[in-house]
Each structure stands twice: as C-alpha cells, then as structure tokens.
Coordinates of C-alpha atoms and ligand atoms in Angstrom, one line a residue:
Chain K
M1 CA 109.0 67.1 -21.6
R2 CA 107.5 67.6 -18.1
R3 CA 104.1 69.1 -18.0
K4 CA 105.0 71.3 -15.0
R5 CA 108.2 72.5 -13.8
V6 CA 109.7 70.6 -10.9
C7 CA 113.4 71.8 -9.4
F8 CA 116.2 70.0 -7.9
V9 CA 116.6 72.1 -4.9
G10 CA 119.6 70.4 -2.9
Y11 CA 121.6 67.3 -1.5
G12 CA 122.9 66.2 1.0
S13 CA 126.3 63.4 1.2
T14 CA 127.8 61.4 3.9
E15 CA 131.3 60.7 4.1
Y16 CA 131.9 57.6 2.4
S17 CA 133.5 54.8 4.7
R18 CA 134.6 50.9 4.4
K19 CA 134.7 50.3 7.8
S20 CA 132.3 52.5 9.9
E21 CA 129.6 50.2 11.4
E22 CA 127.2 53.6 11.5
P23 CA 123.9 52.0 11.2
Q24 CA 122.0 53.2 8.1
L25 CA 119.7 55.1 9.2
G26 CA 122.8 57.3 10.9
H27 CA 123.5 57.9 7.9
Y28 CA 120.5 59.0 6.7
A29 CA 120.3 61.6 9.3
T30 CA 123.4 63.0 8.6
A31 CA 122.5 63.3 4.8
I32 CA 119.1 64.8 5.0
R33 CA 120.7 67.4 8.4
A34 CA 122.6 68.2 5.4
A35 CA 120.4 68.7 2.8
L36 CA 118.0 70.5 5.5
N37 CA 120.7 72.9 6.2
Q38 CA 121.7 73.7 2.7
T39 CA 117.9 74.5 1.8
G40 CA 116.8 75.8 5.1
L41 CA 114.0 73.8 4.7
K42 CA 112.6 72.5 8.7
K43 CA 111.2 68.6 8.9
K44 CA 107.8 69.8 9.0
D45 CA 108.6 71.3 5.7
I46 CA 109.1 67.7 4.0
H47 CA 106.4 66.0 3.1
G48 CA 107.4 63.1 1.1
L49 CA 110.1 60.5 1.4
S50 CA 111.6 58.0 -0.8
I51 CA 114.1 54.9 0.5
T52 CA 116.5 53.3 -1.3
T53 CA 119.0 50.4 0.1
Q54 CA 119.3 46.9 0.6
A55 CA 121.3 47.3 3.7
S56 CA 117.8 47.1 6.2
P57 CA 115.0 45.3 6.3
D58 CA 112.8 48.6 6.9
T59 CA 110.8 50.0 4.0
A60 CA 110.2 53.8 3.7
P61 CA 107.2 53.7 6.4
H62 CA 109.9 52.3 8.6
V63 CA 112.2 54.9 8.7
A64 CA 109.8 57.6 8.2
E65 CA 108.6 56.4 11.8
Q66 CA 111.8 56.1 12.7
L67 CA 112.9 59.7 11.7
G68 CA 109.7 61.1 12.4
F69 CA 108.1 62.3 9.3
E70 CA 104.8 62.9 8.8
L71 CA 104.4 62.5 5.0
D72 CA 101.8 63.1 2.8
W73 CA 104.1 61.0 0.2
V74 CA 106.2 57.5 0.7
L75 CA 108.2 55.6 -1.7
N76 CA 110.6 52.3 -1.8
A77 CA 112.5 53.3 -5.2
D78 CA 113.7 49.7 -5.1
Y79 CA 115.5 49.6 -8.7
G80 CA 119.3 48.8 -8.0
G81 CA 121.3 51.1 -9.1
A82 CA 118.4 52.7 -11.2
G83 CA 116.9 54.1 -7.9
G84 CA 118.4 57.4 -7.8
V85 CA 117.2 58.3 -10.9
G86 CA 114.5 56.4 -10.5
A87 CA 113.2 58.0 -7.6
V88 CA 113.6 61.0 -8.9
R89 CA 110.9 60.2 -11.9
R90 CA 108.3 59.3 -9.4
A91 CA 108.7 62.0 -6.9
A92 CA 108.4 64.4 -9.6
D93 CA 105.4 62.5 -11.1
A94 CA 104.0 63.3 -7.6
I95 CA 105.6 67.0 -7.7
E96 CA 103.5 67.3 -10.6
C97 CA 100.3 65.8 -9.4
G98 CA 100.4 68.0 -6.5
H99 CA 100.4 65.7 -4.1
L100 CA 103.2 67.2 -2.2
D101 CA 105.7 70.2 -3.1
V102 CA 109.0 68.9 -1.2
A103 CA 110.3 65.7 -1.0
L104 CA 113.5 63.9 0.5
L105 CA 114.5 61.3 -2.0
V106 CA 117.5 59.0 0.2
G107 CA 120.0 56.1 -0.7
G108 CA 122.4 54.4 1.7
N109 CA 124.5 51.6 2.6
S110 CA 125.9 50.2 5.7
F111 CA 128.1 47.7 7.3
D112 CA 126.0 47.5 10.3
R113 CA 125.9 43.7 11.4
S114 CA 123.5 43.8 13.6
V115 CA 121.0 43.8 10.3
A116 CA 120.6 41.3 8.0
H117 CA 122.4 42.9 5.0
Q118 CA 121.8 40.5 2.3
R119 CA 118.8 39.7 0.6
P120 CA 118.2 35.9 -0.9
L121 CA 119.0 35.9 -4.7
E122 CA 115.5 36.5 -6.9
Y123 CA 114.5 33.0 -8.3
Q124 CA 116.0 32.9 -12.0
R125 CA 119.4 34.1 -10.3
G126 CA 119.0 31.5 -7.4
N127 CA 118.3 28.5 -9.4
F128 CA 120.2 29.1 -12.8
V129 CA 123.4 31.1 -12.4
D130 CA 124.4 31.0 -8.8
V131 CA 124.3 27.0 -8.9
Y132 CA 126.8 27.7 -11.3
G133 CA 129.3 29.3 -9.0
Y134 CA 128.9 32.1 -10.7
G135 CA 130.8 35.2 -9.4
G136 CA 128.0 37.8 -8.7
P137 CA 128.0 41.2 -10.9
N138 CA 131.3 41.0 -11.9
S139 CA 131.0 38.0 -14.2
L140 CA 127.5 39.2 -15.5
M141 CA 129.2 42.2 -16.8
A142 CA 132.5 40.1 -18.1
L143 CA 129.8 38.1 -20.6
I144 CA 129.2 41.2 -22.2
Q145 CA 132.5 43.2 -22.0
R146 CA 133.7 39.9 -23.5
L147 CA 131.5 40.0 -26.3
H148 CA 132.0 43.8 -27.2
M149 CA 135.7 43.0 -27.4
E150 CA 135.3 40.0 -29.7
N151 CA 132.7 41.5 -31.6
F152 CA 133.9 45.0 -32.2
G153 CA 137.5 44.8 -31.6
T154 CA 137.4 47.1 -28.3
T155 CA 140.9 46.7 -26.5
L156 CA 141.3 46.6 -22.5
E157 CA 143.1 50.4 -23.5
Q158 CA 140.2 51.6 -24.1
I159 CA 137.7 50.7 -21.3
G160 CA 140.8 51.2 -19.0
K161 CA 140.6 55.1 -20.2
I162 CA 137.2 55.6 -18.8
A163 CA 138.7 54.2 -15.1
V164 CA 141.5 56.4 -15.5
A165 CA 139.9 59.4 -16.4
Q166 CA 137.4 59.1 -14.1
R167 CA 140.4 58.6 -11.3
F168 CA 141.7 62.3 -12.5
S169 CA 138.7 64.1 -12.0
A170 CA 138.3 62.1 -8.7
M171 CA 141.8 63.4 -7.2
N172 CA 140.2 66.8 -6.0
N173 CA 137.1 65.7 -5.0
P174 CA 137.0 64.9 -1.0
Q175 CA 133.8 62.4 -1.0
A176 CA 135.7 59.9 -3.3
L177 CA 138.0 57.3 -1.6
F178 CA 140.1 56.6 -4.1
R179 CA 142.3 59.8 -4.9
E180 CA 145.5 59.2 -5.5
P181 CA 146.7 58.8 -9.7
M182 CA 145.7 55.8 -11.7
T183 CA 148.0 54.9 -14.8
M184 CA 146.7 52.6 -17.5
Q185 CA 149.3 50.2 -16.5
D186 CA 147.6 50.0 -12.9
Y187 CA 144.6 49.4 -14.6
L188 CA 145.9 46.7 -16.7
N189 CA 148.2 45.2 -14.4
S190 CA 144.9 44.8 -12.0
R191 CA 144.2 41.8 -10.4
M192 CA 142.0 39.7 -12.8
I193 CA 138.4 39.2 -11.1
S194 CA 136.2 37.4 -13.9
D195 CA 138.2 37.8 -17.1
P196 CA 138.2 40.0 -19.1
I197 CA 136.8 42.5 -16.1
R198 CA 139.7 43.0 -13.1
L199 CA 139.8 44.8 -9.8
F200 CA 139.9 48.2 -11.0
D201 CA 136.9 47.9 -13.3
C202 CA 135.0 47.2 -10.3
V203 CA 133.7 49.3 -7.8
M204 CA 134.6 49.6 -3.8
P205 CA 131.7 48.9 -1.6
C206 CA 131.5 51.2 1.4
S207 CA 129.0 53.0 3.2
G208 CA 127.6 56.5 3.4
A209 CA 124.2 58.0 2.2
E210 CA 123.4 60.6 -0.5
C211 CA 120.3 62.6 -0.2
L212 CA 118.6 64.6 -3.2
V213 CA 116.0 67.3 -2.4
L214 CA 113.2 67.9 -4.8
A215 CA 110.4 71.0 -5.3
S216 CA 108.0 72.5 -7.4
E217 CA 109.0 75.0 -9.1
E218 CA 106.5 77.6 -6.8
K219 CA 108.6 76.6 -3.6
A220 CA 112.0 76.1 -5.3
R221 CA 111.8 79.9 -6.0
Q222 CA 111.3 80.1 -2.2
I223 CA 114.3 77.9 -1.2
T224 CA 117.0 79.1 -3.9
D225 CA 118.5 81.0 -6.7
K226 CA 120.2 78.4 -7.9
L227 CA 117.2 76.7 -10.1
V228 CA 118.0 73.8 -11.4
Y229 CA 115.0 72.3 -13.4
L230 CA 114.4 68.2 -14.2
V231 CA 114.0 68.6 -18.4
T232 CA 113.1 65.5 -19.6
D233 CA 112.9 61.7 -18.5
A234 CA 112.9 58.3 -19.3
E235 CA 112.8 55.4 -18.9
K236 CA 112.7 51.2 -20.1
V237 CA 112.6 48.2 -17.8
H238 CA 113.7 44.6 -19.1
Y239 CA 114.3 46.0 -22.6
Q240 CA 114.4 42.7 -24.9
V241 CA 112.7 40.3 -22.5
A242 CA 110.7 38.5 -25.0
D243 CA 113.8 37.9 -27.3
M244 CA 115.3 34.5 -26.5
L245 CA 118.3 35.6 -28.6
P246 CA 118.9 39.2 -27.4
E247 CA 121.8 41.8 -28.6
K248 CA 123.4 41.6 -25.0
T249 CA 126.0 44.5 -26.1
T250 CA 122.8 47.0 -26.5
F251 CA 121.0 48.5 -23.6
G252 CA 117.5 49.1 -22.9
M253 CA 119.2 53.0 -22.9
K254 CA 119.1 52.7 -27.1
L255 CA 114.9 53.4 -26.1
V256 CA 115.3 55.7 -23.1
G257 CA 117.6 58.2 -25.8
E258 CA 116.5 58.0 -28.2
K259 CA 113.4 59.2 -26.4
I260 CA 115.7 61.6 -24.4
F261 CA 116.9 63.2 -27.7
S262 CA 113.4 63.4 -29.4
E263 CA 112.9 66.1 -26.7
V264 CA 116.6 67.6 -26.2
K265 CA 119.5 68.2 -28.2
R266 CA 122.0 65.8 -28.2
E267 CA 124.8 67.7 -29.2
S268 CA 123.0 70.3 -26.1
I269 CA 124.4 68.3 -23.1
D270 CA 127.3 69.5 -20.9
L271 CA 127.9 66.5 -18.4
F272 CA 127.4 63.0 -18.8
E273 CA 126.6 61.1 -15.2
I274 CA 126.7 57.8 -16.4
Y275 CA 126.0 55.0 -13.8
D276 CA 129.4 53.7 -13.6
D277 CA 129.1 50.1 -12.0
Y278 CA 131.6 49.2 -14.6
P279 CA 133.8 50.9 -17.3
I280 CA 132.4 49.1 -20.0
A281 CA 128.7 49.8 -18.8
V282 CA 129.7 53.5 -19.8
M283 CA 131.2 52.7 -23.1
I284 CA 127.9 51.0 -24.0
Q285 CA 125.7 54.0 -22.8
I286 CA 127.6 56.4 -24.9
E287 CA 126.9 54.2 -27.7
D288 CA 123.4 53.3 -26.9
F289 CA 122.7 57.4 -26.7
G290 CA 124.2 57.9 -30.0
Y291 CA 127.3 59.5 -29.6
C292 CA 129.0 57.1 -31.9
K293 CA 127.9 54.1 -33.6
K294 CA 127.5 51.1 -32.1
G295 CA 130.5 49.0 -31.4
D296 CA 133.1 52.2 -32.0
G297 CA 132.7 53.1 -28.1
G298 CA 136.7 52.1 -28.1
K299 CA 136.8 54.7 -30.9
F300 CA 134.9 57.4 -29.5
V301 CA 137.0 57.4 -26.0
D302 CA 140.4 57.2 -27.7
T303 CA 139.5 60.6 -29.3
H304 CA 137.9 62.4 -26.7
D305 CA 138.8 63.8 -22.9
L306 CA 136.6 61.9 -20.5
T307 CA 137.9 64.2 -17.6
Y308 CA 135.8 66.9 -15.8
N309 CA 138.2 69.7 -17.8
G310 CA 137.8 67.5 -21.1
D311 CA 135.3 68.2 -24.0
F312 CA 133.2 65.3 -23.3
P313 CA 133.3 65.0 -19.5
V314 CA 132.0 61.8 -18.0
N315 CA 131.6 61.5 -13.8
T316 CA 133.4 64.6 -13.2
G317 CA 133.8 63.4 -9.6
G318 CA 135.3 60.3 -10.2
G319 CA 132.0 58.2 -10.3
E320 CA 131.5 55.0 -8.9
L321 CA 134.3 53.9 -9.8
S322 CA 136.1 56.0 -7.8
V323 CA 134.2 57.6 -5.1
G324 CA 133.2 54.2 -4.2
Q325 CA 129.8 52.2 -4.0
A326 CA 127.7 53.5 -1.0
G327 CA 125.5 50.3 -2.1
L328 CA 122.1 51.7 -3.8
A329 CA 123.1 55.4 -3.0
G330 CA 125.6 54.8 -6.0
G331 CA 122.4 55.8 -8.2
F332 CA 122.2 58.9 -6.2
L333 CA 125.6 59.4 -6.5
H334 CA 125.4 60.7 -10.6
V335 CA 122.8 62.9 -9.4
V336 CA 124.0 64.2 -6.4
E337 CA 127.4 65.3 -9.3
A338 CA 125.3 67.0 -11.3
L339 CA 123.5 69.1 -9.0
R340 CA 127.2 69.8 -7.5
Q341 CA 128.6 71.0 -10.9
L342 CA 125.0 72.8 -12.1
R343 CA 124.9 74.9 -9.3
G344 CA 128.8 75.7 -9.4
E345 CA 129.8 73.8 -6.1
A346 CA 132.0 71.5 -7.4
D347 CA 135.0 72.8 -5.4
G348 CA 138.2 71.7 -7.6
H349 CA 136.9 69.4 -10.6
Q350 CA 134.1 72.1 -11.5
A351 CA 134.0 71.4 -15.3
K352 CA 133.9 74.6 -17.4
K353 CA 130.6 74.7 -19.1
A354 CA 128.0 73.4 -16.7
E355 CA 124.7 74.0 -17.8
R356 CA 122.9 70.9 -18.7
A357 CA 123.9 67.1 -17.5
L358 CA 122.9 63.8 -18.5
V359 CA 122.0 61.5 -15.9
T360 CA 121.9 57.8 -16.2
G361 CA 120.7 54.9 -13.8
I362 CA 121.2 51.3 -14.5
G363 CA 120.0 48.3 -12.6
W364 CA 120.1 44.6 -12.1
L365 CA 122.0 42.5 -14.5
N366 CA 119.0 39.8 -16.0
Y367 CA 119.1 36.0 -17.0
G368 CA 120.8 35.5 -20.5
R369 CA 120.3 39.5 -21.5
N370 CA 122.1 42.9 -19.7
L371 CA 120.0 45.4 -17.3
G372 CA 116.2 45.1 -16.2
T373 CA 116.3 48.8 -15.7
T374 CA 117.6 51.6 -17.6
V375 CA 116.8 54.9 -16.6
A376 CA 118.1 58.6 -18.0
L377 CA 117.4 62.4 -16.9
V378 CA 118.4 66.0 -18.2
M379 CA 118.9 68.4 -15.8
E380 CA 119.5 72.5 -16.7
R381 CA 120.3 75.2 -14.5
R382 CA 118.5 78.1 -15.0
K383 CA 118.6 81.7 -14.2
Chain B
M1 CA 124.3 26.7 19.0
A2 CA 124.4 25.0 15.9
E3 CA 127.7 23.9 15.1
A4 CA 130.0 25.8 12.2
R5 CA 129.8 23.9 8.9
A6 CA 131.7 24.1 6.0
P7 CA 129.4 26.2 2.8
Q8 CA 127.8 24.3 0.9
K9 CA 127.5 24.5 -3.1
S10 CA 124.2 26.3 -4.4
L11 CA 121.6 24.1 -5.5
P12 CA 118.1 25.1 -6.9
K13 CA 115.2 26.0 -4.9
I14 CA 112.8 23.5 -7.5
N15 CA 109.1 25.0 -7.1
P16 CA 106.2 23.4 -8.9
V17 CA 106.9 26.2 -12.2
D18 CA 110.5 24.4 -12.4
R19 CA 109.8 21.2 -11.3
P20 CA 109.5 19.7 -14.6
F21 CA 113.0 21.2 -15.8
W22 CA 114.7 19.6 -12.8
E23 CA 112.9 15.9 -13.4
G24 CA 114.0 16.2 -16.7
A25 CA 117.7 16.8 -16.2
A26 CA 117.7 14.4 -13.2
K27 CA 117.3 11.7 -16.4
N28 CA 119.1 13.7 -18.7
K29 CA 117.2 15.7 -20.6
F30 CA 116.9 19.2 -21.4
L31 CA 113.7 20.3 -21.3
L32 CA 112.7 23.9 -22.4
Q33 CA 108.9 25.2 -22.3
K34 CA 107.4 26.0 -25.7
C35 CA 104.1 28.4 -26.1
K36 CA 100.6 26.3 -26.9
S37 CA 99.7 29.9 -28.5
C38 CA 102.6 31.2 -30.9
G39 CA 105.7 28.3 -30.5
K40 CA 107.8 30.2 -29.2
V41 CA 110.5 28.3 -27.0
Q42 CA 111.9 29.6 -23.9
F43 CA 114.0 29.7 -20.9
F44 CA 114.3 29.8 -17.6
P45 CA 110.7 28.4 -16.9
R46 CA 107.9 30.8 -16.4
V47 CA 104.1 30.5 -15.8
A48 CA 103.2 31.6 -19.2
C49 CA 105.1 32.5 -22.3
V50 CA 107.0 35.4 -22.4
D51 CA 106.2 36.8 -25.5
C52 CA 102.2 36.4 -25.7
F53 CA 101.6 35.4 -22.2
G54 CA 99.8 31.6 -23.6
E55 CA 99.7 29.0 -21.4
L56 CA 102.9 26.4 -21.9
D57 CA 104.2 23.1 -22.8
W58 CA 107.3 20.9 -22.5
I59 CA 109.7 19.6 -25.0
E60 CA 113.3 17.7 -24.7
A61 CA 116.1 19.7 -26.3
K62 CA 118.9 18.2 -28.1
G63 CA 121.5 19.5 -25.6
T64 CA 123.4 21.3 -28.3
G65 CA 124.7 24.3 -29.3
K66 CA 127.7 26.8 -29.5
I67 CA 129.3 29.1 -26.9
H68 CA 127.9 32.7 -27.2
T69 CA 130.1 34.2 -24.2
F70 CA 132.2 33.4 -21.3
T71 CA 134.1 34.4 -18.0
L72 CA 136.6 32.8 -16.2
V73 CA 135.0 33.2 -12.3
R74 CA 138.6 34.0 -10.1
V75 CA 135.7 34.9 -7.3
P76 CA 133.2 32.7 -6.4
R77 CA 129.9 34.4 -4.6
N78 CA 129.3 31.5 -2.7
P79 CA 132.9 30.4 -1.2
A80 CA 131.8 26.5 -1.4
F81 CA 133.1 26.7 -4.8
K82 CA 136.4 28.6 -4.2
D83 CA 138.3 25.3 -4.4
E84 CA 137.0 25.0 -8.3
V85 CA 138.3 28.4 -10.0
P86 CA 139.0 29.5 -12.6
I87 CA 135.4 28.4 -13.0
Y88 CA 134.4 28.4 -16.7
Y89 CA 130.8 30.2 -16.5
I90 CA 129.6 30.1 -20.2
N91 CA 126.1 31.8 -22.3
V92 CA 125.7 28.9 -24.4
I93 CA 122.7 29.8 -27.6
L94 CA 121.3 26.4 -28.2
D95 CA 120.2 24.8 -31.3
E96 CA 116.5 25.6 -30.3
G97 CA 117.3 29.3 -30.6
V98 CA 117.6 30.1 -26.8
I99 CA 120.5 31.3 -24.1
I100 CA 121.0 29.5 -21.9
E101 CA 123.5 30.3 -18.9
S102 CA 125.8 27.6 -17.3
R103 CA 129.1 26.2 -16.7
L104 CA 131.8 24.4 -19.3
L105 CA 133.4 21.3 -17.8
G106 CA 135.9 19.0 -19.6
E107 CA 139.4 18.6 -19.9
N108 CA 140.0 20.7 -22.8
K109 CA 137.9 24.0 -21.4
E110 CA 141.2 26.2 -21.5
K111 CA 140.7 26.4 -25.2
V112 CA 137.4 27.9 -25.1
K113 CA 136.4 30.8 -27.6
L114 CA 133.2 32.5 -29.1
G115 CA 131.3 30.2 -31.4
D116 CA 132.5 26.4 -30.4
R117 CA 130.3 23.6 -30.4
V118 CA 129.1 22.0 -27.4
K119 CA 126.8 19.4 -25.6
V120 CA 125.2 19.0 -22.7
R121 CA 126.7 16.9 -19.6
Y122 CA 124.7 16.2 -16.4
E123 CA 126.5 16.6 -13.3
Q124 CA 125.1 15.2 -10.2
T125 CA 125.2 17.3 -6.9
H126 CA 125.6 16.6 -3.4
N127 CA 121.4 15.8 -3.6
P128 CA 121.5 12.9 -5.0
E129 CA 117.6 14.3 -6.6
I130 CA 119.5 17.1 -8.4
K131 CA 121.7 16.9 -11.5
L132 CA 123.2 20.3 -13.4
P133 CA 123.2 20.8 -17.1
C134 CA 126.4 21.3 -17.8
F135 CA 128.1 21.7 -21.0
E136 CA 131.1 20.6 -22.4
L137 CA 132.8 20.8 -26.1
A138 CA 131.9 18.8 -28.5
D139 CA 134.5 17.1 -30.6
Ligands
LIG401 ZN1 103.5 32.8 -27.0

C-alpha cells in the first residue's frame, strides 16, 4: 500500500499509424501537448520526465534537453512491456519521497528511418536463441502456448475468445487500428506464424506515443476533480531464474498478484487492463491472479463475457491486439485506458462500473522460462 | 559503398564466459556449468552460479534428453533462415535436469511430440570453428 497518496491526473495519446515516419520526438510532443492541455499544466510545472522507447538511441536526459524540460527527476523506464506500469511505480516512489510533485511518463515508437530502430540482441538471446533461426517473441510465446494447450487441454477457441472479445471492444475506440468485427473463424483461419501462434495472436507494430501525468494528492486536487489514486503496486523480476526446470506456464505475476491481493480484495476489481502481447499471456495472467486455478483459464473465459460491457471486462479499448502496439508505448496503453474508464471518458466503450482497475505490464521473454518482468498496479476513482 | 550481401545466418558472438561451451561443441561435446559450492548444473553460461553465486566448473553432459515444448517457425527473425522453414524450434530437458533452447533436425522431425526422447547432433556453421548443438529424435 502506498504510504502517501499519489494520483493519476491526466493523459495524452497520439493517433497510431502503421506508415508514418514522424520522428519519435514529434510523437512525444503530440502526446505531451495533449496531456498538458487536458490538465491545464504548463511546461514549467513539470519537474519529472520518464521516457520508454526502443525506437531512438536518445535516453530520457537527451529527450529532456530536446524538449526543453528543466527537471528535478529523470528516468529511463526501460523494462520492455513492463515499462509503463514500471514507470508509474518509480515516479510514485519519487513523488512519495517529495522529490517532485508532477511527473510526465512517456512511451513511444516511431518508424523514423533516420535513426537506428533495432537494438542488438542481448547476450543470451543472441548467442543461444537467434542462432537456431527462431522467430522472435512469437516463437517464444508459442512454446508457452503449446505447453498450456497440451498440459491443460486449453483449446484454440478458448484462447481466440480473448482476441475476439477485445476486437468487439475496439470497434468503438477511435484510437484502434483494427475496428472491423473479428469472428472466431477469422481468428482460427488466420495465417500460422509460429505454431500454435497465428497472425491474430500477434500485435500490429505501429508508431505513436502515450503520456501519463502523475501528481501528489495535494497537487492533484489543484489540477482536477476526477481524482484517480494509485492504490497498490508490485513487481517481480526474473521469477524462477535459479530454477533450471521452471514452470513455463506460470509467470511472476503469481507473486505480484499475491502481494496486490493481500491489500485489496480480488473480487473488488471492476476492470482488467491486462498486458496483451498475446491472448495466451492474458489467460495465464488471469490464472496467476487467482481468478481461476492454474490451467483453468480456458474454462474461465468460456464462462465469462470479456467485452467492455461484460461481467469480466478485459482490455476495454481493444488492447494492444486491436489498437496496435506502438512499441514500448504498449505498456502505457493499458494504464491510459484504465484512466479513461475511471474518469468516465471512454466514449463508445465505457464500462458500466468503473471504479477500480487492475493494470499489468510484462516484459522480456527470457531464456528457457517465460517473462523477465511482471508488474501490476491497482488504481481507483475516489470522490 | 559496400556491395549488398545476402543475409548471413546468425552466429554466436563468443566471449570469455561461453568460450569453453563453444570449444566443447566444436569437439562434439555438450558442456554445462556446475557450481563448485552447491553442485547446481546450469545453462546458459554465466559468470557465477545462478543459485548461490558460487564459482563454476564445466562438466560434459550426455547430450540426451526429452522434448519439453516446441514451435514450427514460419517467419524467422533473421531472413537468412527463410529457406529452411518451418524451423522446428525446441526446448529440451537434458537428462542433467536443465532446459536448453535448440533446433530439431532429421527426416522424422515432423513426428515430434512433447516428451519424445532426443539426442544431440552437432551442425557445422559457415564459420569453420563454430558448431551448433542441435537435436534429433532418438530411435
Ligand atoms: Zn551454487
């Protein structure tokens, strides 16, 4: 539980594009401008800046200079898909400590070809994985999905239901790149990428940016009357790292969930903004959080409505699977969507009850196990 | 301006930590690290025991194990592999109790299922000094 109160006071998003070569900095500026306009804050009110991207070699201090921010706090939140929720945790720590009272947290991606996009593969991926002709993250998640299907009898239809439900929610989300209906047959018939992962299990890379504004409670009250609090948050890095025979279908989210639900009731969550680089990753996280037994995720999705107006709303804006994955902004999308919902601003896809949301981030598929980083938070609207 | 070259298959960037492993593979030996303090066997090569941070020795594995899970790669990350799709990318549980990521080769690889016994098979790369430990189904 947070010792002092930290609030989410605003957000800004760009449009997402599959073709734009807008430089990374341009996307940042668009998202930040939207967040400043929403909150009424001026640039001089911002004392902290966090940057998460893989599309530019410029780290947070460089970006701060380019954008003209004089700061008391700066962060490179470089945790893969966990970068959004991870940045929130670290900014909240700094606000609690009194280092600053308002922070901008920005994630983005760009197809600007004038800068290097691809980082070299890390040692273990380069020397012991890529040499065999693997297919990137799609292949590593396929290894996990096959085990889940074989060990627990999970079906493609059960996994596909997550993608289909999220698409339904995306149909009225103007930010989503994919808004046409998707049927189960569309999902099952989509092209095989790395068995059993098929095309509609995968996210569409795109460019764009997301910006979050975090503030101390005192400052938040001056900015908005829509007060959304960070209630609790937890993180696990390299779960099972010393276990040479790890449980590949259990993520570190199991321990994150135990910590989170020691502080808030599991049944008190209205919305589930669950990092969705793949539908199987959503299913495993639902199990890890204890909403059903390990291996029963398929049966769980069979018996629940996962759409934004369902009884267990998952990724109410369509998630990365339907909105698109703007690189590491993907880890911010879920926080921003939760904030939209809790503020009652999710036009066209607003959930019926939206007071408390669980938001997750996962990052790095690691060697022989599953995820390097798993992080989650609970946020809540209070009067 | 440099001539455009066809993409090359990925090779390990061998460093002092994993050099013994690659030198072993070049001689058809599958080497694993073993902790001098707690006896734990580990892979991939590291500078310390992943469990107790102890110092490490190298031991030779039998090179046998079973299929833990697998995928058929249709779209390799490195396009140099695209003529070989589908690539049978596997996780093997070695008999020493360690998971290895690798590739399944052999005429009968299409028959693979979880739990199948496999044995190591060393594949020469385009670098004459580097062999890759791959696997094939054991009879
Ligand atoms: Zn040890």
